[in-house]
Coordinates of C-alpha atoms and ligand atoms in Angstrom, one line a residue:
X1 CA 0.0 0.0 0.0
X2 CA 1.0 3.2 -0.9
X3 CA 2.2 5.4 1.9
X4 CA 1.1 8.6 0.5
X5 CA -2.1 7.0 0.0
X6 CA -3.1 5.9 3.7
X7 CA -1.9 9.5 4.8
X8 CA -4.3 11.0 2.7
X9 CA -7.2 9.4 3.7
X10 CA -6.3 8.5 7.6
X11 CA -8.2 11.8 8.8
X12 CA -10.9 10.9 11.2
X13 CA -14.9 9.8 10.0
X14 CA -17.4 7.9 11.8
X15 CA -17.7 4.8 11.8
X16 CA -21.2 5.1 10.0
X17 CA -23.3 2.7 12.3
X18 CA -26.0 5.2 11.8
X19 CA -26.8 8.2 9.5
X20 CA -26.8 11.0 10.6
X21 CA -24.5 10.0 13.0
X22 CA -25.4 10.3 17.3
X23 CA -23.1 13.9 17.0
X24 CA -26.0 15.1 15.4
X25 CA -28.8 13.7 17.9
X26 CA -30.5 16.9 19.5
X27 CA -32.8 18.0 22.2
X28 CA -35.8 18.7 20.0
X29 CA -36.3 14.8 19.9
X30 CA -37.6 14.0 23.5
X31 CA -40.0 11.3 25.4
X32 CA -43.3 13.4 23.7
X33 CA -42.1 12.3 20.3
X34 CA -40.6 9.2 21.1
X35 CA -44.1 8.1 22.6
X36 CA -45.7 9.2 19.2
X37 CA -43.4 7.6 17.3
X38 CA -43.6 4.1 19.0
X39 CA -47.7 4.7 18.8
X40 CA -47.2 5.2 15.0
X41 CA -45.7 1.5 14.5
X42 CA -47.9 -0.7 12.6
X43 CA -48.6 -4.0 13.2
X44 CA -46.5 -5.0 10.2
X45 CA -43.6 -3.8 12.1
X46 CA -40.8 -6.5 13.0
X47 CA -38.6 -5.2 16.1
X48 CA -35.3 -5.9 17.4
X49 CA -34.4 -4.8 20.6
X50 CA -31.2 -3.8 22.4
X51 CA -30.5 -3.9 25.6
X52 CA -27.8 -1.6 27.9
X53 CA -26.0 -3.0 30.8
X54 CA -23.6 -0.5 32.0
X55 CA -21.8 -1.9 34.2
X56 CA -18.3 -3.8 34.4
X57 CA -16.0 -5.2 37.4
X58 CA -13.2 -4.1 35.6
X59 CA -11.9 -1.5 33.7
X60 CA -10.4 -1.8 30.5
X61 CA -7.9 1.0 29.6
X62 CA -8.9 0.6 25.7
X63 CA -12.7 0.5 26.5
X64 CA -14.7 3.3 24.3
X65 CA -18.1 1.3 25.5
X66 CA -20.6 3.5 28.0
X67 CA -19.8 1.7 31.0
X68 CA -18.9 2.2 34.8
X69 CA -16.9 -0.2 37.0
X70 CA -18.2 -1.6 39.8
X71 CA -17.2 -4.4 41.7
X72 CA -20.2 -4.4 44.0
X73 CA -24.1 -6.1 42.8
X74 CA -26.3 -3.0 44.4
X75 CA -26.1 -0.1 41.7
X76 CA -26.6 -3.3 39.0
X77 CA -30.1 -4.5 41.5
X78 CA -31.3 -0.5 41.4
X79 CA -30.3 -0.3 37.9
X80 CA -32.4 -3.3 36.9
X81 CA -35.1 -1.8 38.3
X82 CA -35.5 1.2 36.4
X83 CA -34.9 -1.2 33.3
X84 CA -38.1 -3.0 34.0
X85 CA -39.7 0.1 34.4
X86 CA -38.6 1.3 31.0
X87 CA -39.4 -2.3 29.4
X88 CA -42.7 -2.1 31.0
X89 CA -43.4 1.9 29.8
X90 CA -42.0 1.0 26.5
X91 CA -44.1 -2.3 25.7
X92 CA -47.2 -0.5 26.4
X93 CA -46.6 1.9 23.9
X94 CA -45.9 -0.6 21.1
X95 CA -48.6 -2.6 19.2
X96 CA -49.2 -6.5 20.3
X97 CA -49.2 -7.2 17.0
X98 CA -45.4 -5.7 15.9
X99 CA -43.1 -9.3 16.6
X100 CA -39.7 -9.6 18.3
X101 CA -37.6 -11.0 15.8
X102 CA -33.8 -10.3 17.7
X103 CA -32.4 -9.4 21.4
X104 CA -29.3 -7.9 21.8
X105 CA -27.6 -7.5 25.3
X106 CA -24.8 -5.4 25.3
X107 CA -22.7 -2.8 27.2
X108 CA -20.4 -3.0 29.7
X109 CA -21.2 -6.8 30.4
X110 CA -24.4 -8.5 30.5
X111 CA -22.6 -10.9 32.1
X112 CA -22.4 -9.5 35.1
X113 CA -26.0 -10.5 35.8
X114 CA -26.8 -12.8 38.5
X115 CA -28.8 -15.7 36.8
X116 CA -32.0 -15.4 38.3
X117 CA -31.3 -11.3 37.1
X118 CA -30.6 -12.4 33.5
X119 CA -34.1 -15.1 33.3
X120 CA -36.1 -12.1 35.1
X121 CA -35.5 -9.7 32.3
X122 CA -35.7 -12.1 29.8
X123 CA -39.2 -12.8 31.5
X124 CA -39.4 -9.2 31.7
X125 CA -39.1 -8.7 28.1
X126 CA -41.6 -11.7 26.9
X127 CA -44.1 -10.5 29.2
X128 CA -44.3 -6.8 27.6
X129 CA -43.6 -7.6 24.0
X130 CA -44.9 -10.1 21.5
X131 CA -42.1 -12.6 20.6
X132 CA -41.7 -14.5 17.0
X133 CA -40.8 -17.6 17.0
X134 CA -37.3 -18.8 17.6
X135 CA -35.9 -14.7 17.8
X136 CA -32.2 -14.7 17.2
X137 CA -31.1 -13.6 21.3
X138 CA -27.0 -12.4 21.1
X139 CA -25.0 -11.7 24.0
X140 CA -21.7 -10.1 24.6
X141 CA -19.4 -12.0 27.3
X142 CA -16.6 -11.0 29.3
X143 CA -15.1 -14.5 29.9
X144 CA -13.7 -13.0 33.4
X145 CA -17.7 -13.5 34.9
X146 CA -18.6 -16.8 33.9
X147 CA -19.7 -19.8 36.1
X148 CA -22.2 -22.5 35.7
X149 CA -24.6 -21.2 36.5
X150 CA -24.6 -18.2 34.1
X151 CA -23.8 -20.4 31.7
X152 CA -27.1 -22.1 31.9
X153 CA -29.2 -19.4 32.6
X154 CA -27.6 -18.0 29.2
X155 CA -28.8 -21.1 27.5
X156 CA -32.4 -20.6 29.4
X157 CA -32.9 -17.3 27.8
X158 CA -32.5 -19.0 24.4
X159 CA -29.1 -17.4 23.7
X160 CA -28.3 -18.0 20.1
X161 CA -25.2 -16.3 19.4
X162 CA -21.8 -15.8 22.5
X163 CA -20.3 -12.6 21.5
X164 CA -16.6 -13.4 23.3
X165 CA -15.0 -10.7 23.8
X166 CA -11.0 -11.4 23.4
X167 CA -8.7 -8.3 22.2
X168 CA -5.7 -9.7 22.0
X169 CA -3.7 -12.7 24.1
X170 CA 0.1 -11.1 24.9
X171 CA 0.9 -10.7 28.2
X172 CA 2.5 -7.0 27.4
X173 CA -0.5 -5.4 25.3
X174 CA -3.1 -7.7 27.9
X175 CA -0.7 -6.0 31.1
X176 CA -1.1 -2.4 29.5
X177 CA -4.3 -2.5 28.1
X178 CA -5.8 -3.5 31.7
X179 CA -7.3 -6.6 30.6
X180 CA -6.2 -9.9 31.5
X181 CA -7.1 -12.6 30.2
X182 CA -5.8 -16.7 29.2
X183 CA -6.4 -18.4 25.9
X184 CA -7.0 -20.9 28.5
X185 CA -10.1 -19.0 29.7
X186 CA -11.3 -18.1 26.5
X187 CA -11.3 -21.8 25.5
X188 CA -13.5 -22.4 28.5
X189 CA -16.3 -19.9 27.3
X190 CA -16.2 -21.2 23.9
X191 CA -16.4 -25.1 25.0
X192 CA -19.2 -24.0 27.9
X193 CA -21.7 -22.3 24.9
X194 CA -21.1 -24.9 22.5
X195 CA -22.0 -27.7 25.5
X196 CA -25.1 -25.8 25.9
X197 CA -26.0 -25.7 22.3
X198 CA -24.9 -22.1 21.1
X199 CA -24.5 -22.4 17.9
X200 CA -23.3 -19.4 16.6
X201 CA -19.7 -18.1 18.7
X202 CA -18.8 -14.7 17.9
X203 CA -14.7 -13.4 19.1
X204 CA -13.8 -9.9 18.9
X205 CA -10.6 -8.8 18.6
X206 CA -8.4 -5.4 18.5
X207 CA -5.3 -4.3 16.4
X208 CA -3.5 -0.6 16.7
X209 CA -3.0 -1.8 20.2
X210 CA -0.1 -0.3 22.5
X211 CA 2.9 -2.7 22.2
X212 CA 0.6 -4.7 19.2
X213 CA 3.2 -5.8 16.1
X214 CA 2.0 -7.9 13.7
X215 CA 4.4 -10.3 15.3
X216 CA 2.2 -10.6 18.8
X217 CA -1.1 -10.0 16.4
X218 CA 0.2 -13.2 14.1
X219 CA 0.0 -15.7 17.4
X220 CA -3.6 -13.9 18.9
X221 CA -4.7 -15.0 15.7
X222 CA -3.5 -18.5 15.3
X223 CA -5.2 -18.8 18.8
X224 CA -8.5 -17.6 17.8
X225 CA -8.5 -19.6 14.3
X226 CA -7.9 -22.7 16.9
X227 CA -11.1 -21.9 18.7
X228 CA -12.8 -22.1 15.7
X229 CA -15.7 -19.5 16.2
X230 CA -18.3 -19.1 13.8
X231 CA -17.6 -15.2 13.2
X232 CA -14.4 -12.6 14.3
X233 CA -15.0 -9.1 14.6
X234 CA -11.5 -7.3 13.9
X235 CA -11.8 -3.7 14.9
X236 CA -9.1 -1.1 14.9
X237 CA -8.5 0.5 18.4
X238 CA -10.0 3.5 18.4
X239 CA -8.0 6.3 21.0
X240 CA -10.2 8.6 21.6
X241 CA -9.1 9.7 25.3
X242 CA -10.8 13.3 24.7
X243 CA -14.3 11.3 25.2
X244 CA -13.1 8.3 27.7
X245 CA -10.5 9.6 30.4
X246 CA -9.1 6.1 31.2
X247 CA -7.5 5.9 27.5
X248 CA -4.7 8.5 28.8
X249 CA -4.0 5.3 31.1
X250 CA -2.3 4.0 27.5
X251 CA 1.3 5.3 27.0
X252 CA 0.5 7.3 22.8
X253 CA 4.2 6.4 22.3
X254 CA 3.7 2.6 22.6
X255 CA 0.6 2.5 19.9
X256 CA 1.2 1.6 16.2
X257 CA 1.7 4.3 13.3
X258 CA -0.4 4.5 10.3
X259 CA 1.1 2.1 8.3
X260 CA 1.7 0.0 10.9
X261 CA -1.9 -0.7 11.6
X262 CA -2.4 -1.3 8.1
X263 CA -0.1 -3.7 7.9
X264 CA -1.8 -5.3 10.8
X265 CA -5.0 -5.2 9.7
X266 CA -4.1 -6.9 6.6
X267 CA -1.8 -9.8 7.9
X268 CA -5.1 -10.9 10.2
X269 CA -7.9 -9.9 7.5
X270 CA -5.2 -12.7 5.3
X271 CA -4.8 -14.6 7.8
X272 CA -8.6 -15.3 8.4
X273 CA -8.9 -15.5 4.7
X274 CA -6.8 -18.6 4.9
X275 CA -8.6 -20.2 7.4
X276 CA -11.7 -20.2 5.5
X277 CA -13.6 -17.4 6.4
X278 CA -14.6 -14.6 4.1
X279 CA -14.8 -11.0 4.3
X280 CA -17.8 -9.2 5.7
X281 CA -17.9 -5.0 5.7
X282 CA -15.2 -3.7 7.0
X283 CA -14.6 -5.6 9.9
X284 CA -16.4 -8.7 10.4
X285 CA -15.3 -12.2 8.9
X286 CA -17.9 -15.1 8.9
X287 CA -17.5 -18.9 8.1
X288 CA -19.3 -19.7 4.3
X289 CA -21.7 -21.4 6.4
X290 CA -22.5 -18.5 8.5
X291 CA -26.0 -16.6 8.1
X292 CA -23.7 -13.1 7.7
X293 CA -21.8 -14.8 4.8
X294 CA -25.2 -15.4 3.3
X295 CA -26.5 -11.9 4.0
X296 CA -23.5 -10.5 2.7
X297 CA -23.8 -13.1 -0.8
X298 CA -27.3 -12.2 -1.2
X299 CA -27.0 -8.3 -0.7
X300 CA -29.0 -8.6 2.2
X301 CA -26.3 -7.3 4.9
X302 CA -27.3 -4.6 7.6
X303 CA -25.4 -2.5 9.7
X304 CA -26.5 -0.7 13.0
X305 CA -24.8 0.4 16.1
X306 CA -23.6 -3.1 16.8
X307 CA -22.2 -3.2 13.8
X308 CA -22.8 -5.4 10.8
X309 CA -26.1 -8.2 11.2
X310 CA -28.4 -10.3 9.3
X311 CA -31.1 -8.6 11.4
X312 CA -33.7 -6.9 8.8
X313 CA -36.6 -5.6 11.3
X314 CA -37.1 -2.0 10.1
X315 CA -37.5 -0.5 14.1
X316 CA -34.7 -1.2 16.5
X317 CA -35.9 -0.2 20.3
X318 CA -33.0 0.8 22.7
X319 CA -33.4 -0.2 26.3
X320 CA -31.2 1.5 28.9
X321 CA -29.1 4.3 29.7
X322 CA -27.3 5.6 26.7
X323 CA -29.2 3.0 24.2
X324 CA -30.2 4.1 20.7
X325 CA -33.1 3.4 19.1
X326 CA -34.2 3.1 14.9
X327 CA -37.6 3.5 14.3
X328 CA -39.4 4.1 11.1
X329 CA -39.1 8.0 11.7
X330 CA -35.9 8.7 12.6
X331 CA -33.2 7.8 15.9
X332 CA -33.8 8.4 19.5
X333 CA -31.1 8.2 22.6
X334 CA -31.8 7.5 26.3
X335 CA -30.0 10.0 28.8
X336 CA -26.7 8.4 29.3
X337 CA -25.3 8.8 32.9
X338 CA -26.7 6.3 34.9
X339 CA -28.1 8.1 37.9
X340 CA -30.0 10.8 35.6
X341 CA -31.3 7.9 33.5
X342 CA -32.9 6.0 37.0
X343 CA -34.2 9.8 38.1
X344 CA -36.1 10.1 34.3
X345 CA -37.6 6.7 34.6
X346 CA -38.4 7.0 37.7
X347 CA -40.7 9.3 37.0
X348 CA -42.6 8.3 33.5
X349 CA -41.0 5.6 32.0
X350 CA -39.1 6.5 29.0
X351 CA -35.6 8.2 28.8
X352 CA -35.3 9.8 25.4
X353 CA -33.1 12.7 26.0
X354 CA -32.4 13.4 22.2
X355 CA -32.7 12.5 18.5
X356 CA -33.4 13.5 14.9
X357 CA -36.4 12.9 13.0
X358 CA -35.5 11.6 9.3
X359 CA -36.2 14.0 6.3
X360 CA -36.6 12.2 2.5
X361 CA -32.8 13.2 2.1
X362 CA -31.8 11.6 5.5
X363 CA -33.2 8.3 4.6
X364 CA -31.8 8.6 0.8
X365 CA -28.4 9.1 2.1
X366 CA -28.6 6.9 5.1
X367 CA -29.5 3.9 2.1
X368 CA -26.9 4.9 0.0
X369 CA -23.6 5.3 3.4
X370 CA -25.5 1.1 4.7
X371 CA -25.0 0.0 0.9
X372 CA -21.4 1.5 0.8
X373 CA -20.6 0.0 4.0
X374 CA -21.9 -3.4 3.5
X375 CA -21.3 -4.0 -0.5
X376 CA -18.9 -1.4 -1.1
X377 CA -21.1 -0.6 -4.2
X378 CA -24.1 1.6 -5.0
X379 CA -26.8 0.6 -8.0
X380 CA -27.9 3.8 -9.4
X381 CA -30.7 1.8 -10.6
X382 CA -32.2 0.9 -7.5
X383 CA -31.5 3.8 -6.1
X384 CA -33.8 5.3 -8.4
X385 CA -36.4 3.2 -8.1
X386 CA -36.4 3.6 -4.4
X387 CA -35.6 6.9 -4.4
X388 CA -36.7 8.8 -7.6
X389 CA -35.4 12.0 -8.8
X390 CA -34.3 12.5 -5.3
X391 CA -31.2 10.1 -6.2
X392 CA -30.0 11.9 -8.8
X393 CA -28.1 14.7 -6.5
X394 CA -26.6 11.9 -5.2
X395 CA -25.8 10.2 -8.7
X396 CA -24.0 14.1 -9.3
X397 CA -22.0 13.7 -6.1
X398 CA -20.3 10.0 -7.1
X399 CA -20.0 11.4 -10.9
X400 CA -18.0 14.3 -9.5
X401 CA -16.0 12.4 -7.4
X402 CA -15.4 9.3 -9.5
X403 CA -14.4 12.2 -12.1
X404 CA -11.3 13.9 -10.2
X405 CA -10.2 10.3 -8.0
X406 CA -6.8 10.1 -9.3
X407 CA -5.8 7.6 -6.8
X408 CA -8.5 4.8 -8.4
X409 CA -10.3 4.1 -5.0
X410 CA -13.5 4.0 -6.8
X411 CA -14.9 2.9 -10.2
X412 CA -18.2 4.5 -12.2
X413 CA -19.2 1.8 -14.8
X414 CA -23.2 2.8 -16.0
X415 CA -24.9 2.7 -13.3
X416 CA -22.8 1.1 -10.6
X417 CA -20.6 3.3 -8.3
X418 CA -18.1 0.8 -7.0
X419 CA -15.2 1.1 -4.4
X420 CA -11.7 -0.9 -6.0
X421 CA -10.1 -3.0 -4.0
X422 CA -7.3 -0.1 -3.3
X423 CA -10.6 2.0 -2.2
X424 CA -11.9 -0.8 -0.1
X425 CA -9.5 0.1 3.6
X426 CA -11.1 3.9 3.1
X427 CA -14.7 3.4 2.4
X428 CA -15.6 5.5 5.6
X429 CA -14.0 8.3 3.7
X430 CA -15.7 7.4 0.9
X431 CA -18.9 7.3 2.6
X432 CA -18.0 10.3 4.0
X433 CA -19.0 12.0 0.9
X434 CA -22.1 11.5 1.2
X435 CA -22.6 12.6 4.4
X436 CA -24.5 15.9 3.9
X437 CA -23.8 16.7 8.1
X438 CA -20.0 16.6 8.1
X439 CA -17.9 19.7 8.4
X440 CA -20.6 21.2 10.2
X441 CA -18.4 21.3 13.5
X442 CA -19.8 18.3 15.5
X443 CA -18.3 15.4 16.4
X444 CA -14.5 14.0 16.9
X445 CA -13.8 10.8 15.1
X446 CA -11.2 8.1 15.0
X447 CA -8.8 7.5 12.2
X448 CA -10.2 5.9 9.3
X449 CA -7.9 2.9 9.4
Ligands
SAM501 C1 -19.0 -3.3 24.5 S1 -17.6 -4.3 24.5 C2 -18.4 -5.5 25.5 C3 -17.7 -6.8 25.6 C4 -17.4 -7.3 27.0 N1 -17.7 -6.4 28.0 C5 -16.0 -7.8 27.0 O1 -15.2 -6.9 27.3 O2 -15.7 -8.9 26.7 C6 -17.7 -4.9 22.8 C7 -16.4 -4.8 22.0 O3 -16.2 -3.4 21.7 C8 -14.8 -3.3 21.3 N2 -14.2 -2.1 21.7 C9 -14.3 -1.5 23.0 N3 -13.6 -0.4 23.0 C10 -13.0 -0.2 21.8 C11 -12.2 0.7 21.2 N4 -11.7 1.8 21.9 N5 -11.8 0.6 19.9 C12 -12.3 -0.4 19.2 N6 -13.1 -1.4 19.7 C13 -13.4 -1.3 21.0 C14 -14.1 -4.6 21.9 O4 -13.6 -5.4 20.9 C15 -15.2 -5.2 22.7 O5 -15.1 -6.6 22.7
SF4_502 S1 -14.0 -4.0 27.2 FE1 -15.8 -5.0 28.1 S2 -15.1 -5.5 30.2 FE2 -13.6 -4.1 29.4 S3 -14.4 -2.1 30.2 FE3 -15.2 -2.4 28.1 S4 -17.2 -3.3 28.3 FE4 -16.1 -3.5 30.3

């Protein structure tokens, strides 16, 4: 790769698991509208949900998650209860007839739930909303809280999918990242789900670490081939210590250039290749086998703010402090601190703090930055028939561009806008121009790559 080339385009963009992008979320969009909007949803409507555990008992020096540590159970028990309270205020707003089709648990660590805590909102969650039949339920695990018997309450809820998180297995980056943890342990978790029928096993895993070569990266990847799991999710360490204080904890001078996390991203993106799994997004690699290999084969991926999915329901309903929700008519976000987010609860319900309703070009542009991101290519056709004239400003901006891009990162062929293989490491930047919000002054980004 071209040194010149990754320079260029290494300036910081979002990440595009929404458009617009939360920087943009504002205070106009509060529980009045979010109540409306939920009223609006038809019966047709399929729903995911996502729920917010905040909480961790330790602290991870890399983390960029919303989360607070805690080593003691109260503030989780007090927490819970406002998250019943929001389930409950939330399900009674949303027609009987609109079907569950996925649960997310996310945060922090849903793991950290006692196992009659983790059952009780699952029971929580049936008893306020309608449930399809056999709903796709993920969950991301911090191997560092498992036992038996959260193992098997994770296989009562109907877990279908272990999202393990790993990093990275050195002892130096584990040491000054602030997250220890075995291969040994890891194996554990992965054996534990499978014995309990998990099908689908999910590892995520970081380079642009402090102390990370492609050297240390080469053997956390041999490790995590050997596991065998059904899907890796390779993300590039994102510093962004203006927004979480505990990144200054990670010496700058130890973390990887540029071109350095290139190079890493590549050697494990090839390395995964020749273990038989193929390329999803950006970020994600699947087994041929895998449901998100299919999506991906059949133009049929998504992406959201857990990043890419097979999940097609059209409204996604946040639970919990700091959670975001899709619907139909635009995003909404819960108040993130904790505290405040019990207090608002407390007294109706809901916690929408802010938003943005969806005009025609937010929804045209939000189509066009998901295809990007998920085939690398855009189908002028489609995007007319979907769209109308409306696409054609669009279809102005990729000429334009495709026009003066001397460095060949994309390709106009009739009416297919495609990124090149060269194009494919920058296609935030090229989704970027698209992005009719940027440059107005909000939001701080990580690099690109
Ligand atoms: C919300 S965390 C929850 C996982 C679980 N608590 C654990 O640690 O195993 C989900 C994933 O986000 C990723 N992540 C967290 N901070 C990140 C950062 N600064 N840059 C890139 N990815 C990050 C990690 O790979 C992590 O496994
Ligand atoms: S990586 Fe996971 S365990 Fe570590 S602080 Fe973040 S959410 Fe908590």
């Amino acid at each position: 790769m071209n040194t010149e080339l990754l320079h260029k385009y290494s300036g910081a963009v979002p990440r595009y698991t929404s458009y617009p992008t939360a920087p943009h979320f504002h205070e106009g969009i509060d529980i009045g509208t979010y109540r409306r909007w939920l009223g609006d949803l038809g019966h047709r409507n399929r729903i995911s949900l996502y729920l917010h555990i905040p909480y961790c008992d330790r602290l991870c020096w890399f983390c960029a998650c919303h989360t607070k540590h805690t080593l003691k159970y109260e503030p989780i028990a007090v927490y819970l209860e406002a998250f019943k309270r929001e389930i409950t205020a939330v399900g009674a707003l949303v027609s009987p007839d609109a079907v569950v089709s996925a649960v997310h648990f996310g945060g922090g660590s849903p793991t950290m739930l006692r196992p009659e805590d983790m059952v009780g909102l699952m029971d929580c969650l049936r008893g306020h909303f309608t449930f399809g039949l056999a709903p796709e339920i993920s969950v991301e695990m911090d191997p560092n809280d498992l036992d038996d018997g959260r193992y098997d309450a994770l296989a009562a809820i109907g877990m279908t999918r272990a999202s393990v998180g790993v990093q990275d297995f050195d002892d130096k980056v584990q040491k000054t990242i602030n997250r220890i943890q075995t291969f040994e342990q890891t194996q554990s978790v992965v054996d534990a789900v499978r014995a309990r029928g998990v099908h689908s096993v999910n590892c995520d895993i970081l380079y642009g670490l402090p102390f990370q070569t492609c050297e240390t990266l080469e053997r956390t990847v041999s490790q995590i081939v050997s596991l065998d799991p059904d899907r890796v999710a390779l993300f590039g360490y994102a510093h962004v210590p203006w927004m979480k204080k505990h990144q200054s904890m990670i010496p700058e001078d130890a973390l990887p250039g540029i071109a350095e996390r290139y190079r890493q991203m590549r050697m494990a993106g090839e390395m995964l290749g020749q273990a038989g799994y193929r390329t999803i997004g950006i970020d994600h690699f699947a087994r041929p086998a895998d449901n998100l290999c299919r999506a991906a084969e059949a133009g049929e991926l998504r992406r959201n703010f857990q990043g890419y999915t097979t999940d097609t329901a059209d409204t996604l309903i946040g639970l919990g402090a700091s959670s975001i929700g899709r619907l139909p008519q635009g995003y909404v976000q819960n108040m993130v601190a904790t505290g405040e987010y019990q207090r608002i609860v407390g007294e109706g319900g809901l916690a929408v703090v802010k938003g943005i309703e969806l005009s025609e070009d937010d929804h045209l542009r939000a189509h066009v930055i998901e295809r990007l991101m998920c085939d690398f290519s855009l189908d002028f056709s489609d995007l007319k028939h979907r769209f109308g004239k409306a696409s054609h400003s669009v279809r102005a901006q990729a000429q334009h561009f495709a026009a003066t891009d001397r460095d060949k990162v994309v390709r106009f062929d009739a009416d297919i806008f495609a990124v090149t293989e060269a194009g494919k490491p920058f296609v935030r930047n090229i989704a970027a121009i698209f992005d009719a919000y940027l440059g107005n002054g909000r939001g701080r980004h990580s690099v690109a790559v």
